[in-house]
JSON list of C-alpha atoms in Angstrom, two decimals:
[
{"chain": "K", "resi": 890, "resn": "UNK", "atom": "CA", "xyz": [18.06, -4.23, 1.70]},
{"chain": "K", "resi": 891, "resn": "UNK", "atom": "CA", "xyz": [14.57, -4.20, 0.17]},
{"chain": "K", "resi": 892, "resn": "UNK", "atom": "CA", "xyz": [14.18, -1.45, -3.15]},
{"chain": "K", "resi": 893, "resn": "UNK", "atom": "CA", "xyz": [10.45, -0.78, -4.29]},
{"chain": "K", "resi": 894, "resn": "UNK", "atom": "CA", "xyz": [9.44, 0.95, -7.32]},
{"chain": "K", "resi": 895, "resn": "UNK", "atom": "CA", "xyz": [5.97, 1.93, -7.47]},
{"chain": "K", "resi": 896, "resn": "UNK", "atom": "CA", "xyz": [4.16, 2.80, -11.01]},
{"chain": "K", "resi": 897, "resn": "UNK", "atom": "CA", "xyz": [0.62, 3.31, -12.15]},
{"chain": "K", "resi": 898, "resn": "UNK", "atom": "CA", "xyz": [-0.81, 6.43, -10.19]},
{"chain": "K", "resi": 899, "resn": "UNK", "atom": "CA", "xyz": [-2.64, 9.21, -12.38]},
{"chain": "K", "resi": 900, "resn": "UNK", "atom": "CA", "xyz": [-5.78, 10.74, -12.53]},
{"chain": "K", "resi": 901, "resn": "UNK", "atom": "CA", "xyz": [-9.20, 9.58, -12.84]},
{"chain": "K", "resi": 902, "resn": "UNK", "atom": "CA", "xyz": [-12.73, 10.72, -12.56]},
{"chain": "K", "resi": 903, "resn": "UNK", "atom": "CA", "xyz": [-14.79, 9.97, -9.38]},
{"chain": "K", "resi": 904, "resn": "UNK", "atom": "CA", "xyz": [-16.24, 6.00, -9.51]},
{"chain": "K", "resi": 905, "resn": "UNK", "atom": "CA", "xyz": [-13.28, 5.07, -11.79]},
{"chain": "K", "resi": 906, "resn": "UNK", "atom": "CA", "xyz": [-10.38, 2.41, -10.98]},
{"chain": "K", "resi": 907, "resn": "UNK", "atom": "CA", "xyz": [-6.90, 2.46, -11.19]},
{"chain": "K", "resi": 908, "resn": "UNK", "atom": "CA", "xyz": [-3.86, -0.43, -10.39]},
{"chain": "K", "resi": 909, "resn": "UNK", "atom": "CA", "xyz": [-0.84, 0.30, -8.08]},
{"chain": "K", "resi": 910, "resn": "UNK", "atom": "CA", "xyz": [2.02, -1.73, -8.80]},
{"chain": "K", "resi": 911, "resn": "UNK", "atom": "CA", "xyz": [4.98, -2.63, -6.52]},
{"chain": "K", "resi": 912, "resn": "UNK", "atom": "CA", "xyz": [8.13, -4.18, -7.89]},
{"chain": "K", "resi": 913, "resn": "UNK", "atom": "CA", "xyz": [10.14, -5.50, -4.91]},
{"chain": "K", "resi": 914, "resn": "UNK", "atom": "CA", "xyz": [13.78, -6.40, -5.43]},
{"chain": "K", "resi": 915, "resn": "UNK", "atom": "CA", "xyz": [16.09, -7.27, -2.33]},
{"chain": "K", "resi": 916, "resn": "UNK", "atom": "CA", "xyz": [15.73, -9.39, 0.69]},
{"chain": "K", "resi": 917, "resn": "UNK", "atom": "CA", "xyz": [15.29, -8.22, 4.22]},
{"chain": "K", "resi": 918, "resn": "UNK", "atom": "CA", "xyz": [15.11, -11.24, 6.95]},
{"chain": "K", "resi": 919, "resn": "UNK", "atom": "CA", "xyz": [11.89, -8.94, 8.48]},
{"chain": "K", "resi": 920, "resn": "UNK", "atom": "CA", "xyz": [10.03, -7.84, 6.31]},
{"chain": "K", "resi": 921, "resn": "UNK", "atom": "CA", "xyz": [7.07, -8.75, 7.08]},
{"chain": "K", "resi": 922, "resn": "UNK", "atom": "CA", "xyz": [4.56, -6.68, 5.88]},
{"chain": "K", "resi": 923, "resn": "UNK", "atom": "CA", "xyz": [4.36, -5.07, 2.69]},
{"chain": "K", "resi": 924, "resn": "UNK", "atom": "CA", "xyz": [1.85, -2.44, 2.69]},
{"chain": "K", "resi": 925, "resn": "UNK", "atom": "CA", "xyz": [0.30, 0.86, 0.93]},
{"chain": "K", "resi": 926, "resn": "UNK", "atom": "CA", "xyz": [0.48, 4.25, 2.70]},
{"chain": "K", "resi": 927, "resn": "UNK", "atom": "CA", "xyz": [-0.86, 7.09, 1.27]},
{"chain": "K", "resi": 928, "resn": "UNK", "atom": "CA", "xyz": [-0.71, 10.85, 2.37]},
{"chain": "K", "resi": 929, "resn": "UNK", "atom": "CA", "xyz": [-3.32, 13.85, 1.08]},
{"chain": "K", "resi": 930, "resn": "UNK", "atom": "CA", "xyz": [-1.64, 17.39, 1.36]},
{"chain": "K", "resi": 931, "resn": "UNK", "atom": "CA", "xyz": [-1.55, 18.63, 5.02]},
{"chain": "K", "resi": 932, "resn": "UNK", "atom": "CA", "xyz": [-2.48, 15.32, 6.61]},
{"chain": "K", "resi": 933, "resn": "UNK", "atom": "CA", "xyz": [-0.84, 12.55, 8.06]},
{"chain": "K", "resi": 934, "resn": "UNK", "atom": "CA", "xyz": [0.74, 9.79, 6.47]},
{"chain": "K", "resi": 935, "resn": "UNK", "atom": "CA", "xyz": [-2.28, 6.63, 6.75]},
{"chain": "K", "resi": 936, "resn": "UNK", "atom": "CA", "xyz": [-2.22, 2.90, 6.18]},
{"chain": "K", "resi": 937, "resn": "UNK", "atom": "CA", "xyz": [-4.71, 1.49, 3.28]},
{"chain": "K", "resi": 938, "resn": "UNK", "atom": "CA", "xyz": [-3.75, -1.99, 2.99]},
{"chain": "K", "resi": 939, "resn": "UNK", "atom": "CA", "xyz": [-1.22, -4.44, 4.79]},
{"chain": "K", "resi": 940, "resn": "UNK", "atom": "CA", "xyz": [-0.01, -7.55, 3.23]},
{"chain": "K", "resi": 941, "resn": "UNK", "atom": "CA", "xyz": [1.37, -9.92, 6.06]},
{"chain": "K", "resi": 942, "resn": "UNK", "atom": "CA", "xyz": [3.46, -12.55, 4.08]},
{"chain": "K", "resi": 943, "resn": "UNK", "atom": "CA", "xyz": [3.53, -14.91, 7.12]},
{"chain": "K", "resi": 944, "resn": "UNK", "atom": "CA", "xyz": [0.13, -15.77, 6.90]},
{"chain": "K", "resi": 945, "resn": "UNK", "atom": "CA", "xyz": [-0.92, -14.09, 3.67]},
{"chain": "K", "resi": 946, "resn": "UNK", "atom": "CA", "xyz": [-3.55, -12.49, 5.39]},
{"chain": "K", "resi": 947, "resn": "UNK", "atom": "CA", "xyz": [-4.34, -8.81, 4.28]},
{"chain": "K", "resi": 948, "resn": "UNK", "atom": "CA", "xyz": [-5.93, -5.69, 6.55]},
{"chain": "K", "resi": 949, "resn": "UNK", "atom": "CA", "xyz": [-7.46, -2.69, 4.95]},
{"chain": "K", "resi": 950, "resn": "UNK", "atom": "CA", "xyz": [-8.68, 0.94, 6.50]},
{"chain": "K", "resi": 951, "resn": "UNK", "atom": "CA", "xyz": [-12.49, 1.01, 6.98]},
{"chain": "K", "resi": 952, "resn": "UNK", "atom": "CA", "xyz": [-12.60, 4.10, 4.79]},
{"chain": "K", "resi": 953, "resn": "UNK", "atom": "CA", "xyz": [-11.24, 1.69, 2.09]},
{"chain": "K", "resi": 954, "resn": "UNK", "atom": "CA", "xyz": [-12.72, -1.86, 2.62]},
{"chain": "K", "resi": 955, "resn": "UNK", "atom": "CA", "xyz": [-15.23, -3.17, -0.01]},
{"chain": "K", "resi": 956, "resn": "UNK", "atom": "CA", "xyz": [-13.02, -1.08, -2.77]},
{"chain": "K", "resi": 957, "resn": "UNK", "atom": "CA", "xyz": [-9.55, -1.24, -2.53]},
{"chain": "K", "resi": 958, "resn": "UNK", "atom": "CA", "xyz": [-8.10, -4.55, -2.83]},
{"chain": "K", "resi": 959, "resn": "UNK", "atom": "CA", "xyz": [-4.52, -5.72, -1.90]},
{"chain": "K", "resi": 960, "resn": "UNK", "atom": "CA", "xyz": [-2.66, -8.39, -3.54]},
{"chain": "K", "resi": 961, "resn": "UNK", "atom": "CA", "xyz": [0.46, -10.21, -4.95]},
{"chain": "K", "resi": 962, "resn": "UNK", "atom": "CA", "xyz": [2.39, -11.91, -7.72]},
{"chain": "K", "resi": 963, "resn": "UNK", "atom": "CA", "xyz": [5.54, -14.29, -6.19]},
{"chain": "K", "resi": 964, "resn": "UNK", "atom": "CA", "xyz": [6.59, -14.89, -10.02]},
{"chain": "K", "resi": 965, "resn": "UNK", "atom": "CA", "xyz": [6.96, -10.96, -10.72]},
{"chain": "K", "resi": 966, "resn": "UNK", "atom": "CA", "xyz": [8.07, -9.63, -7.22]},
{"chain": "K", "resi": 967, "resn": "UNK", "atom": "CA", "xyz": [4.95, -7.10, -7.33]},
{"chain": "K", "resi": 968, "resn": "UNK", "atom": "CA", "xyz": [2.36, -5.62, -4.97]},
{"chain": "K", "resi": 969, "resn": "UNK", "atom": "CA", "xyz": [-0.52, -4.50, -6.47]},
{"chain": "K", "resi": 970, "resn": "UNK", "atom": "CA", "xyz": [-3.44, -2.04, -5.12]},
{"chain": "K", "resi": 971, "resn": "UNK", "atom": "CA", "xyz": [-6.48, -2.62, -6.91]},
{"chain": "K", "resi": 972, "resn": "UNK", "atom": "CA", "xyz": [-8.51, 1.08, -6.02]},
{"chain": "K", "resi": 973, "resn": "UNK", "atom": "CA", "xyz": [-12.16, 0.89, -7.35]},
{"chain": "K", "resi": 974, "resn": "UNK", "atom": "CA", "xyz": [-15.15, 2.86, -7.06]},
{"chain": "K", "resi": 975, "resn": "UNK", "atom": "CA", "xyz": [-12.61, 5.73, -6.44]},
{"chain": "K", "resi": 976, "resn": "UNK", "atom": "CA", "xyz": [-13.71, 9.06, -4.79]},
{"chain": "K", "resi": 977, "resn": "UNK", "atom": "CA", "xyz": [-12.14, 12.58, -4.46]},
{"chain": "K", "resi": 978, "resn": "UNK", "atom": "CA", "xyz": [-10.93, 11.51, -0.72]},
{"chain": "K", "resi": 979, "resn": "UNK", "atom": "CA", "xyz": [-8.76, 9.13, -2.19]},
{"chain": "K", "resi": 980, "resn": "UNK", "atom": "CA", "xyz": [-6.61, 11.86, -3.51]},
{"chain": "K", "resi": 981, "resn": "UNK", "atom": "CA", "xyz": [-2.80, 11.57, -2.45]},
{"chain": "K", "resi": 982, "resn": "UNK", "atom": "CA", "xyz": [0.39, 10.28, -2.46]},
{"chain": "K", "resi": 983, "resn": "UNK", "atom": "CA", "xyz": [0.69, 6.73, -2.49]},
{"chain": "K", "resi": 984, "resn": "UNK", "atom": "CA", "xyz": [2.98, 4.91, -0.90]},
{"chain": "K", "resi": 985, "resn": "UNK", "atom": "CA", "xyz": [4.63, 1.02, -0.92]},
{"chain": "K", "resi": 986, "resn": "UNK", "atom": "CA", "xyz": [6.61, -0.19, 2.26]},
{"chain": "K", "resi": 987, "resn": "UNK", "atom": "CA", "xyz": [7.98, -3.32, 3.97]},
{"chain": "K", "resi": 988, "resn": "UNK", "atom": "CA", "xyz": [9.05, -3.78, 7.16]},
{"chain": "K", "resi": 989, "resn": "UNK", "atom": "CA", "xyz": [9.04, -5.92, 10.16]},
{"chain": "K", "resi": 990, "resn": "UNK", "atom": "CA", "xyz": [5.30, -4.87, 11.45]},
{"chain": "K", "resi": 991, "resn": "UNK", "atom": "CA", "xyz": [6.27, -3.26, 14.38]},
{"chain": "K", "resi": 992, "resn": "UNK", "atom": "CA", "xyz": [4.92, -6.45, 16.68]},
{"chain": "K", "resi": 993, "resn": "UNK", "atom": "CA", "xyz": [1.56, -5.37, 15.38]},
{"chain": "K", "resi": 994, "resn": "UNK", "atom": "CA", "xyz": [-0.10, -5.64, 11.60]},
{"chain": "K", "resi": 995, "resn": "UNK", "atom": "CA", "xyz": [-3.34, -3.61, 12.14]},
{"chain": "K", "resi": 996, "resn": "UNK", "atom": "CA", "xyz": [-3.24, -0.64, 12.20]},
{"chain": "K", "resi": 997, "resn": "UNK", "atom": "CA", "xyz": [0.40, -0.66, 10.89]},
{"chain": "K", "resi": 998, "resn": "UNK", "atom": "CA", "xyz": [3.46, 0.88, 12.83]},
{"chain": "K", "resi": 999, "resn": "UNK", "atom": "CA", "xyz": [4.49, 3.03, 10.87]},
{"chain": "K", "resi": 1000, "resn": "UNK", "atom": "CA", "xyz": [7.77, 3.54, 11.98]},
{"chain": "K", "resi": 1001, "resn": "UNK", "atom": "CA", "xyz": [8.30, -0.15, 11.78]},
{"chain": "K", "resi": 1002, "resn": "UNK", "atom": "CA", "xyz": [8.54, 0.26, 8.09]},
{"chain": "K", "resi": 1003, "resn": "UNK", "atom": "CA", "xyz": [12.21, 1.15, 6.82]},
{"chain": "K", "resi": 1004, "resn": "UNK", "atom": "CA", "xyz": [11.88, 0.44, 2.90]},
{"chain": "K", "resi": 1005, "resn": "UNK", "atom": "CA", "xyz": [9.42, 2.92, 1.03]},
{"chain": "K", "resi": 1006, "resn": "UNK", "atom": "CA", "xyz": [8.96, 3.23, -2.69]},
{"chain": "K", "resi": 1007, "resn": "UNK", "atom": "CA", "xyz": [9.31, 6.68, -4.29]},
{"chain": "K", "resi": 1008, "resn": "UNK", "atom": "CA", "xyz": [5.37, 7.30, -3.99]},
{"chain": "K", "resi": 1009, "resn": "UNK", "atom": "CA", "xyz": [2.79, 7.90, -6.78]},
{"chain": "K", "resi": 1010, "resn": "UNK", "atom": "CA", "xyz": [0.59, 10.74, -7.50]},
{"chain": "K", "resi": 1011, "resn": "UNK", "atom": "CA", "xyz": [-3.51, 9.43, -7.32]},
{"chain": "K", "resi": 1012, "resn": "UNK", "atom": "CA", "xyz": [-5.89, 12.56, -8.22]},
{"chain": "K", "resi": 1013, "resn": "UNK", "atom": "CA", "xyz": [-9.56, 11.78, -8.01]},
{"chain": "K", "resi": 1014, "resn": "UNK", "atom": "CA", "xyz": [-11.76, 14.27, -9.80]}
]
């Protein structure tokens, strides 16, 4: 079983940055991706960034490339979303998940992910 526990959402004006962080705990054989979901009233749930730990390599929706950057601290157990240059579209819900990738990292599967942290409020004003 993998727990997460997400922390650092809130509210910032438009062109201002705020940090996700992760805290993983557990062990899960396949989980292979670790990722950041996120989820705007009345839309569906989308992928923003995708850690795969096999290769370390990280994928990233176009709407979000150039300001959102994923990444990772083995010493703390933590994944971190670094949003920049934030805009009002980037209000939701976020999300942290692992799972096994579904056979596929980009664009995520998102049923492939079974662990999901209890999501954090992002409001972009």
């Amino acid at each position: 079983q993998v727990q997460l526990v997400e922390s650092g959402g809130g509210s910032v004006q438009a062109g201002g940055s705020l940090r996700l962080s992760c805290a993983v705990s557990g062990y899960s054989a396949a989980a292979y991706c670790l990722g950041y979901f996120r989820q705007a009233p009345g839309k569906e749930r989308e992928g923003v960034g995708v850690f795969y730990t096999r290769t370390g390599s990280k994928y990233y929706a176009d709407s979000v490339k150039g300001r959102f950057t994923v990444s990772q601290d083995n010493a703390k157990n933590t994944l971190y979303l670094q949003m920049n240059s934030l805009e009002p579209e980037d209000t939701a819900t976020y999300y942290c998940a692992a799972g096994s990738c579904g056979g596929r990292v980009w664009p995520p599967v998102i049923d492939s992910y079974n662990f999901w942290g209890q999501g954090t409020q992002v409001t972009v004003s």
